[in-house]
PDB file of C-alpha atoms in Angstrom:
ATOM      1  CA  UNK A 221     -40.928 -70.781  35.135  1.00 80.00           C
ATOM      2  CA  UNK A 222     -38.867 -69.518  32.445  1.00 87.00           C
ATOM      3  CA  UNK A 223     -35.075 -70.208  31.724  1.00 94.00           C
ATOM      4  CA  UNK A 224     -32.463 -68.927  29.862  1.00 97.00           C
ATOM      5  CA  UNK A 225     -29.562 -70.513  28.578  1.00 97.00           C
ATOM      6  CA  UNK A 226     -26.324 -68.679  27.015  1.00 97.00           C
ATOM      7  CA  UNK A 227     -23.784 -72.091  26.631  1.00 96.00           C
ATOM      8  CA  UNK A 228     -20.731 -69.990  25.562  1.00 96.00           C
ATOM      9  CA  UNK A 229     -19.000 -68.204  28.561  1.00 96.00           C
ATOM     10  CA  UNK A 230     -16.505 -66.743  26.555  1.00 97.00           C
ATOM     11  CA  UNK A 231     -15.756 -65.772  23.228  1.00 97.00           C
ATOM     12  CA  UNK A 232     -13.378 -64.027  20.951  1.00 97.00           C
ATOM     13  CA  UNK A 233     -13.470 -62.331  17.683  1.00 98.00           C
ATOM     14  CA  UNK A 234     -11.009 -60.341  15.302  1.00 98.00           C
ATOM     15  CA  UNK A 235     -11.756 -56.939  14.294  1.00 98.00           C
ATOM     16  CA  UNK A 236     -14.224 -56.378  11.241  1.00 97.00           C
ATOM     17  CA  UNK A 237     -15.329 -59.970  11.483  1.00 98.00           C
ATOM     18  CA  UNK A 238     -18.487 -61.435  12.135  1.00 98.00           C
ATOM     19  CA  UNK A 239     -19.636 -63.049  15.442  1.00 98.00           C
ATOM     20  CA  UNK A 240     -22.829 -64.695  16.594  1.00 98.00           C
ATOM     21  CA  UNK A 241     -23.675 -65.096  20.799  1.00 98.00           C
ATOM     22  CA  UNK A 242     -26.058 -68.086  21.087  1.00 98.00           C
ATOM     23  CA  UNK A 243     -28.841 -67.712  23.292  1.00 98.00           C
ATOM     24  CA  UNK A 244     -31.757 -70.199  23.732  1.00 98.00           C
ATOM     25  CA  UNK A 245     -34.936 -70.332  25.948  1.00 98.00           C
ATOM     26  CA  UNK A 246     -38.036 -72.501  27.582  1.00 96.00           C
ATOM     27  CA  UNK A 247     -40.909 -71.407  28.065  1.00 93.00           C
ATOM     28  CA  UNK A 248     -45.015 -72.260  27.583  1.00 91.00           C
ATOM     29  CA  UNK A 249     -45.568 -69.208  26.822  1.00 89.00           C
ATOM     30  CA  UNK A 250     -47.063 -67.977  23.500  1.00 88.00           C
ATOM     31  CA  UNK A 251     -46.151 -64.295  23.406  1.00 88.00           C
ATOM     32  CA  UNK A 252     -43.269 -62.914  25.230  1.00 90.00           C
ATOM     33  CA  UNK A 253     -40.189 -60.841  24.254  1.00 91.00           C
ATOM     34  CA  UNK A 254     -36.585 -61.548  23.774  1.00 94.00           C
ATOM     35  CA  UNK A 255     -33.411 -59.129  24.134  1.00 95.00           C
ATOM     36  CA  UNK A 256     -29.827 -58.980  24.054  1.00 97.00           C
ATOM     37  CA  UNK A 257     -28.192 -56.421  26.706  1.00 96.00           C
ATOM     38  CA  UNK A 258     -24.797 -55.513  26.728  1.00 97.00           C
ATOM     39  CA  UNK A 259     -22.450 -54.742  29.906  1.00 97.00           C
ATOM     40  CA  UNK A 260     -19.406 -53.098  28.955  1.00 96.00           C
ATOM     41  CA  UNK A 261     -16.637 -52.397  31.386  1.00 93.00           C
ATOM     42  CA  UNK A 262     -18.263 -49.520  33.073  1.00 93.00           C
ATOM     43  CA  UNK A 263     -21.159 -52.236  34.192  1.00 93.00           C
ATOM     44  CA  UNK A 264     -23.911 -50.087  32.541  1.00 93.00           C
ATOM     45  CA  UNK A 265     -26.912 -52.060  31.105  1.00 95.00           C
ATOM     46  CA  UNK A 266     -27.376 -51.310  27.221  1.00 94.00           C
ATOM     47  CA  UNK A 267     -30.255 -52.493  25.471  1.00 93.00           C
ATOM     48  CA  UNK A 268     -28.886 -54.209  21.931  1.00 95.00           C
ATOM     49  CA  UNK A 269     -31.934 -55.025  20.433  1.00 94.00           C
ATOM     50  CA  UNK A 270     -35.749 -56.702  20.957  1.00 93.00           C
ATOM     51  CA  UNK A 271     -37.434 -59.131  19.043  1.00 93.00           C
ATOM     52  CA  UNK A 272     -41.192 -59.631  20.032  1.00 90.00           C
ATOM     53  CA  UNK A 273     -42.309 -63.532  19.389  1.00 91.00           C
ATOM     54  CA  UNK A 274     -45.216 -62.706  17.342  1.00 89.00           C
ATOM     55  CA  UNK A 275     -43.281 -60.958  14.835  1.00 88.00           C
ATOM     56  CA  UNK A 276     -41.294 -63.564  12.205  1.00 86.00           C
ATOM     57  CA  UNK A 277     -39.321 -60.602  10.926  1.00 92.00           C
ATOM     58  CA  UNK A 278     -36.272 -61.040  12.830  1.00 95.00           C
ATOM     59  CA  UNK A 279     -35.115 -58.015  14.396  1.00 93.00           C
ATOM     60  CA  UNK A 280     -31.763 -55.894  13.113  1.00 94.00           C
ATOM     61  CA  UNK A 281     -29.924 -52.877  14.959  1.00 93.00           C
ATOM     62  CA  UNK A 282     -27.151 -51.203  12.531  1.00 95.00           C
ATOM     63  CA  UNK A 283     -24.353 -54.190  12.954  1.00 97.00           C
ATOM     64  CA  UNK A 284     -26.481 -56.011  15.618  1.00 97.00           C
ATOM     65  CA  UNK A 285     -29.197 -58.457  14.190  1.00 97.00           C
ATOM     66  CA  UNK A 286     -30.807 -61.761  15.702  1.00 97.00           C
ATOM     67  CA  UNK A 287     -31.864 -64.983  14.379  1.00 97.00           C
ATOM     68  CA  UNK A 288     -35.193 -65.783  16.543  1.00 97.00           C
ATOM     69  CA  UNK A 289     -36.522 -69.060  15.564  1.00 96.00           C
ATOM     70  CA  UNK A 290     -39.571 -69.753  18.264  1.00 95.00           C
ATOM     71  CA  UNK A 291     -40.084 -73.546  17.378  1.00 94.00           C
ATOM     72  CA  UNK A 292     -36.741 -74.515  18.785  1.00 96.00           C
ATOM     73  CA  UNK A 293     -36.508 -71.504  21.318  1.00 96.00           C
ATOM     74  CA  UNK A 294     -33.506 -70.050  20.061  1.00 97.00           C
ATOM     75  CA  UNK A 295     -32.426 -66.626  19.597  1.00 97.00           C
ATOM     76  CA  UNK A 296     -28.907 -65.981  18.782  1.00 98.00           C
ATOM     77  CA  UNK A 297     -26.873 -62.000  17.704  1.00 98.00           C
ATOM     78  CA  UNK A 298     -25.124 -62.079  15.033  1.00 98.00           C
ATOM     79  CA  UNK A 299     -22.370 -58.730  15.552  1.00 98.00           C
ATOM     80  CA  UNK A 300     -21.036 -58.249  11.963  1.00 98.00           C
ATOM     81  CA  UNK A 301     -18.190 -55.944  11.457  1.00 98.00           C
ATOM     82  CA  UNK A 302     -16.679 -56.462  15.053  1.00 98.00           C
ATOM     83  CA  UNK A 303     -15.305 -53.618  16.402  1.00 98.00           C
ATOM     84  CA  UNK A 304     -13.259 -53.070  19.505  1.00 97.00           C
ATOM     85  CA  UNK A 305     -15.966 -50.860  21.195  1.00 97.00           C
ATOM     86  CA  UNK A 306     -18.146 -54.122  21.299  1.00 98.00           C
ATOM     87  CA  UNK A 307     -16.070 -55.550  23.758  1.00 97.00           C
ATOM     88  CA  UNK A 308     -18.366 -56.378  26.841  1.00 98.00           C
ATOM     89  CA  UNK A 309     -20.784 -59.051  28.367  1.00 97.00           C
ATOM     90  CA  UNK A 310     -23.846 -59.493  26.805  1.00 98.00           C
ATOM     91  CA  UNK A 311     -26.739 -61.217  28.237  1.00 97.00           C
ATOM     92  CA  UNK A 312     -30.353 -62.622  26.826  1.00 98.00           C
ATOM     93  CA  UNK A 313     -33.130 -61.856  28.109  1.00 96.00           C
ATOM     94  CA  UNK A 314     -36.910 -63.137  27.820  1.00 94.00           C
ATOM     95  CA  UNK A 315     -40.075 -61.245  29.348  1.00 91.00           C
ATOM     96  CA  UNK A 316     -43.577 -62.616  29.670  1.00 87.00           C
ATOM     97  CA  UNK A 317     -46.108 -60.348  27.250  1.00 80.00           C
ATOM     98  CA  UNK A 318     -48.300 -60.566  29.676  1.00 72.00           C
ATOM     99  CA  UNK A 319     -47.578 -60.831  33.360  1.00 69.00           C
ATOM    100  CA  UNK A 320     -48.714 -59.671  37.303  1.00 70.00           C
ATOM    101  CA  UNK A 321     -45.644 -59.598  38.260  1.00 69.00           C
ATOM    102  CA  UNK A 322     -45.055 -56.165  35.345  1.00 74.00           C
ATOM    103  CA  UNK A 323     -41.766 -55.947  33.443  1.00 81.00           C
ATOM    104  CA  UNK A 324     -39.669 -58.490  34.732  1.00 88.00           C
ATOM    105  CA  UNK A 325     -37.087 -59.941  32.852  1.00 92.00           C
ATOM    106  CA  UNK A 326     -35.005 -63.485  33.019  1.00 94.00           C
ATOM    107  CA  UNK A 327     -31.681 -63.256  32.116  1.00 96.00           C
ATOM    108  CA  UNK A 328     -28.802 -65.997  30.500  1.00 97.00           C
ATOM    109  CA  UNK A 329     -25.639 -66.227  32.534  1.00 97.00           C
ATOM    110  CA  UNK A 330     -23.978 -64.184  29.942  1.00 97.00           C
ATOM    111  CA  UNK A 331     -21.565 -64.457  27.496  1.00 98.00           C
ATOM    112  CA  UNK A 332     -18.101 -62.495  27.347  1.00 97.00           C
ATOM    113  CA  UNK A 333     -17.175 -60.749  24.612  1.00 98.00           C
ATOM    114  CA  UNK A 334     -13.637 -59.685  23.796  1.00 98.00           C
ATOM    115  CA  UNK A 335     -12.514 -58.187  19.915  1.00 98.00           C
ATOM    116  CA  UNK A 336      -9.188 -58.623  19.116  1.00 97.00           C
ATOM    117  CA  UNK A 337      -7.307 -55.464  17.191  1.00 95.00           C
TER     118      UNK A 337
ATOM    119  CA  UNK B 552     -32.495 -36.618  30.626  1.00 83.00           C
ATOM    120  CA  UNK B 553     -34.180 -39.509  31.238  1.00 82.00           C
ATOM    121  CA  UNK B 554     -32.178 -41.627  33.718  1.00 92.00           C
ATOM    122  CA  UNK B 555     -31.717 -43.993  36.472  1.00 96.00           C
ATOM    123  CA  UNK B 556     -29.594 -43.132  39.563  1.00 97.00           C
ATOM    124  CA  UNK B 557     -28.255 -45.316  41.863  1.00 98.00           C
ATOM    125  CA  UNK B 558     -26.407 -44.133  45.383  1.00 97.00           C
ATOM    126  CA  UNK B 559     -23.803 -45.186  46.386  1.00 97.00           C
ATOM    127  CA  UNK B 560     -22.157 -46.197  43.188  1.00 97.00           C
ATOM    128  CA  UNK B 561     -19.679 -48.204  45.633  1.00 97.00           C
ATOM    129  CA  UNK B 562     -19.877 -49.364  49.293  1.00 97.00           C
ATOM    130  CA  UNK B 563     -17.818 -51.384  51.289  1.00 97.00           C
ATOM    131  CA  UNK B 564     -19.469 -52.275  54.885  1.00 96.00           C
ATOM    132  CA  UNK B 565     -19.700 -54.934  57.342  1.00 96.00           C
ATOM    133  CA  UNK B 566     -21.752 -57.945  58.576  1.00 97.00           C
ATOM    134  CA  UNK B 567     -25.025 -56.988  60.603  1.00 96.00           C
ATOM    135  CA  UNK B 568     -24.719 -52.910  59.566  1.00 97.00           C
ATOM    136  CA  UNK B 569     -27.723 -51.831  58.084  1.00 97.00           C
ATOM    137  CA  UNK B 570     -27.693 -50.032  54.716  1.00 97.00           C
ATOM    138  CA  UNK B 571     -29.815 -48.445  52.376  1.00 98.00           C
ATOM    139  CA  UNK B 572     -29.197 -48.055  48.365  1.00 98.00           C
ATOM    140  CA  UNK B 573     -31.103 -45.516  46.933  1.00 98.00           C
ATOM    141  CA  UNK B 574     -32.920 -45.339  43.394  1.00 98.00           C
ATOM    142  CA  UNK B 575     -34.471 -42.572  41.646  1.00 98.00           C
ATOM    143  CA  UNK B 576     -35.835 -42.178  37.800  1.00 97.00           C
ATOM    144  CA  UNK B 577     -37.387 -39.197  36.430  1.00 95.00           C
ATOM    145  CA  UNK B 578     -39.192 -40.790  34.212  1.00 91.00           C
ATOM    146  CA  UNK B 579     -42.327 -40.547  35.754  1.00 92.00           C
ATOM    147  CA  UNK B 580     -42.448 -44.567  36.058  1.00 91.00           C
ATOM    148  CA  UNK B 581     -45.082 -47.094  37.285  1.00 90.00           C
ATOM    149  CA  UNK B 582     -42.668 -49.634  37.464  1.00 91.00           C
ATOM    150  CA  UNK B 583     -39.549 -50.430  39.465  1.00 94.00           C
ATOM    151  CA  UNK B 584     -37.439 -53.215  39.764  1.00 95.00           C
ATOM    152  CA  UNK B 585     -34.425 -54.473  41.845  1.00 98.00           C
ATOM    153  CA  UNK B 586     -31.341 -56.721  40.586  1.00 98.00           C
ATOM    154  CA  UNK B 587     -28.158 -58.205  41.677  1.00 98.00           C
ATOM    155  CA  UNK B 588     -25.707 -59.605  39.328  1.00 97.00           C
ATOM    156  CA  UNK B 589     -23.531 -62.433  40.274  1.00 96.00           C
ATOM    157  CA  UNK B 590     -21.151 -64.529  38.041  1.00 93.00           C
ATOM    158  CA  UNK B 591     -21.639 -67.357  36.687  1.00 92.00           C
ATOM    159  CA  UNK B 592     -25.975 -66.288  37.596  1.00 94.00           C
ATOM    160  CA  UNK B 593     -26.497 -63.064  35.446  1.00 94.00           C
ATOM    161  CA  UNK B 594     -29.578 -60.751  36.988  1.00 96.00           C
ATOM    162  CA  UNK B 595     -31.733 -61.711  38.974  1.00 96.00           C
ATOM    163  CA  UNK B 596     -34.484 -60.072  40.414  1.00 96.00           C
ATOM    164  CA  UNK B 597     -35.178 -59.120  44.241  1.00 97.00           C
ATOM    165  CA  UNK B 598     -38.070 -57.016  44.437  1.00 97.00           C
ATOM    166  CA  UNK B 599     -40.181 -54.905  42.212  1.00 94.00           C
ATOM    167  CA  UNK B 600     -43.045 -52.684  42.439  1.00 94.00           C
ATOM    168  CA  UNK B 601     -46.000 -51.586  39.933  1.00 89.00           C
ATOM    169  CA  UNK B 602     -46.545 -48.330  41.673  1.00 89.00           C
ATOM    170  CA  UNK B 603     -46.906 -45.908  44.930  1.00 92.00           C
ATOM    171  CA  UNK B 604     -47.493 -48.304  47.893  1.00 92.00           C
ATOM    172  CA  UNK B 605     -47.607 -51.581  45.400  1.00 90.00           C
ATOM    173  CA  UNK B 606     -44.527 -53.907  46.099  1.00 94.00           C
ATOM    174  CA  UNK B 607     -43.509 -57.475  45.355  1.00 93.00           C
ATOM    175  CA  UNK B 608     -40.835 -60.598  45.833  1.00 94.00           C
ATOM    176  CA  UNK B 609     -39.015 -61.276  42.658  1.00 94.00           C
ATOM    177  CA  UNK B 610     -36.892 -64.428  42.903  1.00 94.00           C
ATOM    178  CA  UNK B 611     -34.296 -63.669  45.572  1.00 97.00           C
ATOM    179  CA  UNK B 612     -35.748 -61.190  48.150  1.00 97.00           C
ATOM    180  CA  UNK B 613     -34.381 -63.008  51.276  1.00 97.00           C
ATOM    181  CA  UNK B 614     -32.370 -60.469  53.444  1.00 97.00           C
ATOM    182  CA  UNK B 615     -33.848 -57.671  51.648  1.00 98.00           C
ATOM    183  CA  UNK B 616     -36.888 -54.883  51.972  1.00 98.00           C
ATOM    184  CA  UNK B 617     -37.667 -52.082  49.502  1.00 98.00           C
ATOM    185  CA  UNK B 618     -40.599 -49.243  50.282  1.00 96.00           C
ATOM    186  CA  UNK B 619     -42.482 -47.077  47.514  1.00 97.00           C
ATOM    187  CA  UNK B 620     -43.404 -44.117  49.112  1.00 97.00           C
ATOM    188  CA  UNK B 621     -42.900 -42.034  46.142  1.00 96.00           C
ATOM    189  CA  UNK B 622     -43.192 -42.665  42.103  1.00 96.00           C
ATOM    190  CA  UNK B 623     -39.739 -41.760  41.483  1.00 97.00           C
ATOM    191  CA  UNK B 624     -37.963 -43.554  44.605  1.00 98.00           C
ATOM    192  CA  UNK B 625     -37.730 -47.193  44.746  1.00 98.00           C
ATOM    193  CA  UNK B 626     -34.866 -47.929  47.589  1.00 98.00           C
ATOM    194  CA  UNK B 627     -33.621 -51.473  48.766  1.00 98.00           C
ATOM    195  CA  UNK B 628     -32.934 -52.117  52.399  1.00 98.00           C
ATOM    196  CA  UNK B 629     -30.596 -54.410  53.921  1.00 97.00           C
ATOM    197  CA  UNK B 630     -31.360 -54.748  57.555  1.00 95.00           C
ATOM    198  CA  UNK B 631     -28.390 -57.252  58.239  1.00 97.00           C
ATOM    199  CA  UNK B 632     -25.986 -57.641  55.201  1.00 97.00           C
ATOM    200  CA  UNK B 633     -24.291 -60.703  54.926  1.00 97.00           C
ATOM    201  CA  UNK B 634     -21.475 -61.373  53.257  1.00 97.00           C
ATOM    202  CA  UNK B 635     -23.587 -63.717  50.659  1.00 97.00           C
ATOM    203  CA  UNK B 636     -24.996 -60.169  49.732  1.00 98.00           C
ATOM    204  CA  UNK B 637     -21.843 -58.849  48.197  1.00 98.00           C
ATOM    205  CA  UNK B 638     -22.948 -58.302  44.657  1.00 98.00           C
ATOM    206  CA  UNK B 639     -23.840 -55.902  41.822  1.00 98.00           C
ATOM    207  CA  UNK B 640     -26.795 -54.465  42.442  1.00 98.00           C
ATOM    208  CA  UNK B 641     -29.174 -52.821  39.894  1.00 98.00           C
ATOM    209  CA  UNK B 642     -32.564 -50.859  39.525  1.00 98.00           C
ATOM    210  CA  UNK B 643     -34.289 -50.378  36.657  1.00 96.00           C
ATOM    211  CA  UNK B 644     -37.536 -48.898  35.720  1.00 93.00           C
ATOM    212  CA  UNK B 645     -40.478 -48.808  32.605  1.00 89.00           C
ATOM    213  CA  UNK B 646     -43.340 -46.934  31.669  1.00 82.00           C
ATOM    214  CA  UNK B 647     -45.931 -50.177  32.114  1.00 67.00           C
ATOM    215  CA  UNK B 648     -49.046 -51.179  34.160  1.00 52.00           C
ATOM    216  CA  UNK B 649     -48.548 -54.764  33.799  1.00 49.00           C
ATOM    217  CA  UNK B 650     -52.080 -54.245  32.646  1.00 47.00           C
ATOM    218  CA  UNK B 651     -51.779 -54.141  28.972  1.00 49.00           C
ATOM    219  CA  UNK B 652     -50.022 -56.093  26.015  1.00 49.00           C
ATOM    220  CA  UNK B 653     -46.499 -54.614  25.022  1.00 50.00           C
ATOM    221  CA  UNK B 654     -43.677 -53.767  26.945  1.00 57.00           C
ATOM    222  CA  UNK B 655     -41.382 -50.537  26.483  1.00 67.00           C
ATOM    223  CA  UNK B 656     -37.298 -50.438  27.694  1.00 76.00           C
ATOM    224  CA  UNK B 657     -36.573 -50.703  30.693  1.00 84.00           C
ATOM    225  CA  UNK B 658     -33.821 -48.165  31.632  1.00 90.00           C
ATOM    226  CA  UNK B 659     -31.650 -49.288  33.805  1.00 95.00           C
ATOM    227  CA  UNK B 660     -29.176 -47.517  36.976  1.00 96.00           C
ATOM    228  CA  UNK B 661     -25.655 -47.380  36.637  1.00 96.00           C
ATOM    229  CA  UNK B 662     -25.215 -50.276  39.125  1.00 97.00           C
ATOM    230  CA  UNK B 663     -24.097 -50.205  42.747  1.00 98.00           C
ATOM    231  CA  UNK B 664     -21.055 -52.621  43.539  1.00 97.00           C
ATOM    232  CA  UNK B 665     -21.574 -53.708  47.255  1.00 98.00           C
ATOM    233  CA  UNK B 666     -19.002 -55.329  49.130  1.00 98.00           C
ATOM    234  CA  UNK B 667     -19.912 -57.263  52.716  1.00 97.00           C
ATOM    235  CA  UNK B 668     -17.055 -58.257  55.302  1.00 96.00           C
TER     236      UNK B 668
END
């Protein structure tokens, strides 16, 4: 079975600085897919950004980027120029490539966000 | 627009009173999935089905039942709530068989915060 582990509960940034969520994973599997999800205040589900494990590009979004690295099962979003509007939970996620059971995803415990004006 | 509804948004009931929470995408779907988000847990997932008539345990299905009558119409049944089922619930759907490699976003309901006395 796959886990996922986000250690930092909580965490706080100022405004217009830089900020990186750690998220990191086991699994046996070869190819699967990462994402980050954010949950603002309204509870809605927001896809960040992807990254798929056969690709050693790492994936960016506008201010959003990750830093995947598959040998030590760690993908961590970096949020560079922090702005107030990023202020929510965000969760990692991993997904099988391949799997009976279709789409489903694992998710961290989550990691709370706040910006600081 | 492509979307996810959930009904109710918000419901407040008590022990042993059955319940249903609806789900709908327009998407045009194979596959649906249920969630509930606790804290300190992040998602996880109850039940999810591949298509019409195709339906499956995720990892916490105890005390619940979904049906898949229709593409578009995944909902989740409690028979007996229990107060441990006070949670946020989710659905969320994707265009994928389970059959192929790749995945595409899931698209996820606006969440339905359920309350058990």
């Amino acid at each position: 079975a796959q886990t996922v582990t986000q250690s930092q509960p909580e965490m706080s940034v100022q405004e217009a600085e830089t900020v990186t969520l750690s998220c990191t994973y086991d699994t046996s599997e070869n190819n699967y897919y990462l994402f980050w999800y954010k949950q603002p205040p309204s509870r809605q589900m927001i896809l960040v950004i992807r990254q798929e494990a056969y690709k050693q590009q790492n994936a960016t979004e506008n201010r959003f980027s990750v830093n995947f690295q598959k040998a030590a099962k760690s993908f961590s979003l970096k949020i560079s120029d922090s702005q107030l509007g990023d202020t929510a939970m965000y969760f990692c996620a991993f997904m099988k490539a391949r799997q009976s059971s279709g789409d489903k995803l694992t998710f961290g415990t989550g990691t709370r966000l706040a910006v600081r004006p | 627009e492509a979307q996810v509804t959930q009904n109710p948004r918000y419901l407040i009931t008590v022990t042993g009173k059955k319940l249903t929470v609806t789900c709908s995408q327009n998407m045009n779907h194979e596959y649906m999935s249920w969630y509930r988000q606790d804290p300190g847990l992040g998602l996880r997932q109850i039940y999810y089905s591949m298509n019409v008539e195709v339906t499956d345990k995720g990892d916490v299905p105890e005390g619940y039942k979904v049906s898949r009558k229709e593409k578009r119409n995944f909902p989740l049944i409690l028979e007996s709530p229990s107060p441990n089922q006070t949670s946020l619930y989710f659905c969320a759907s994707s265009h994928h068989s389970g059959a192929r490699l790749g995945t595409d976003t899931q698209y996820f309901g606006p969440g339905t915060r359920l309350t058990v006395l």
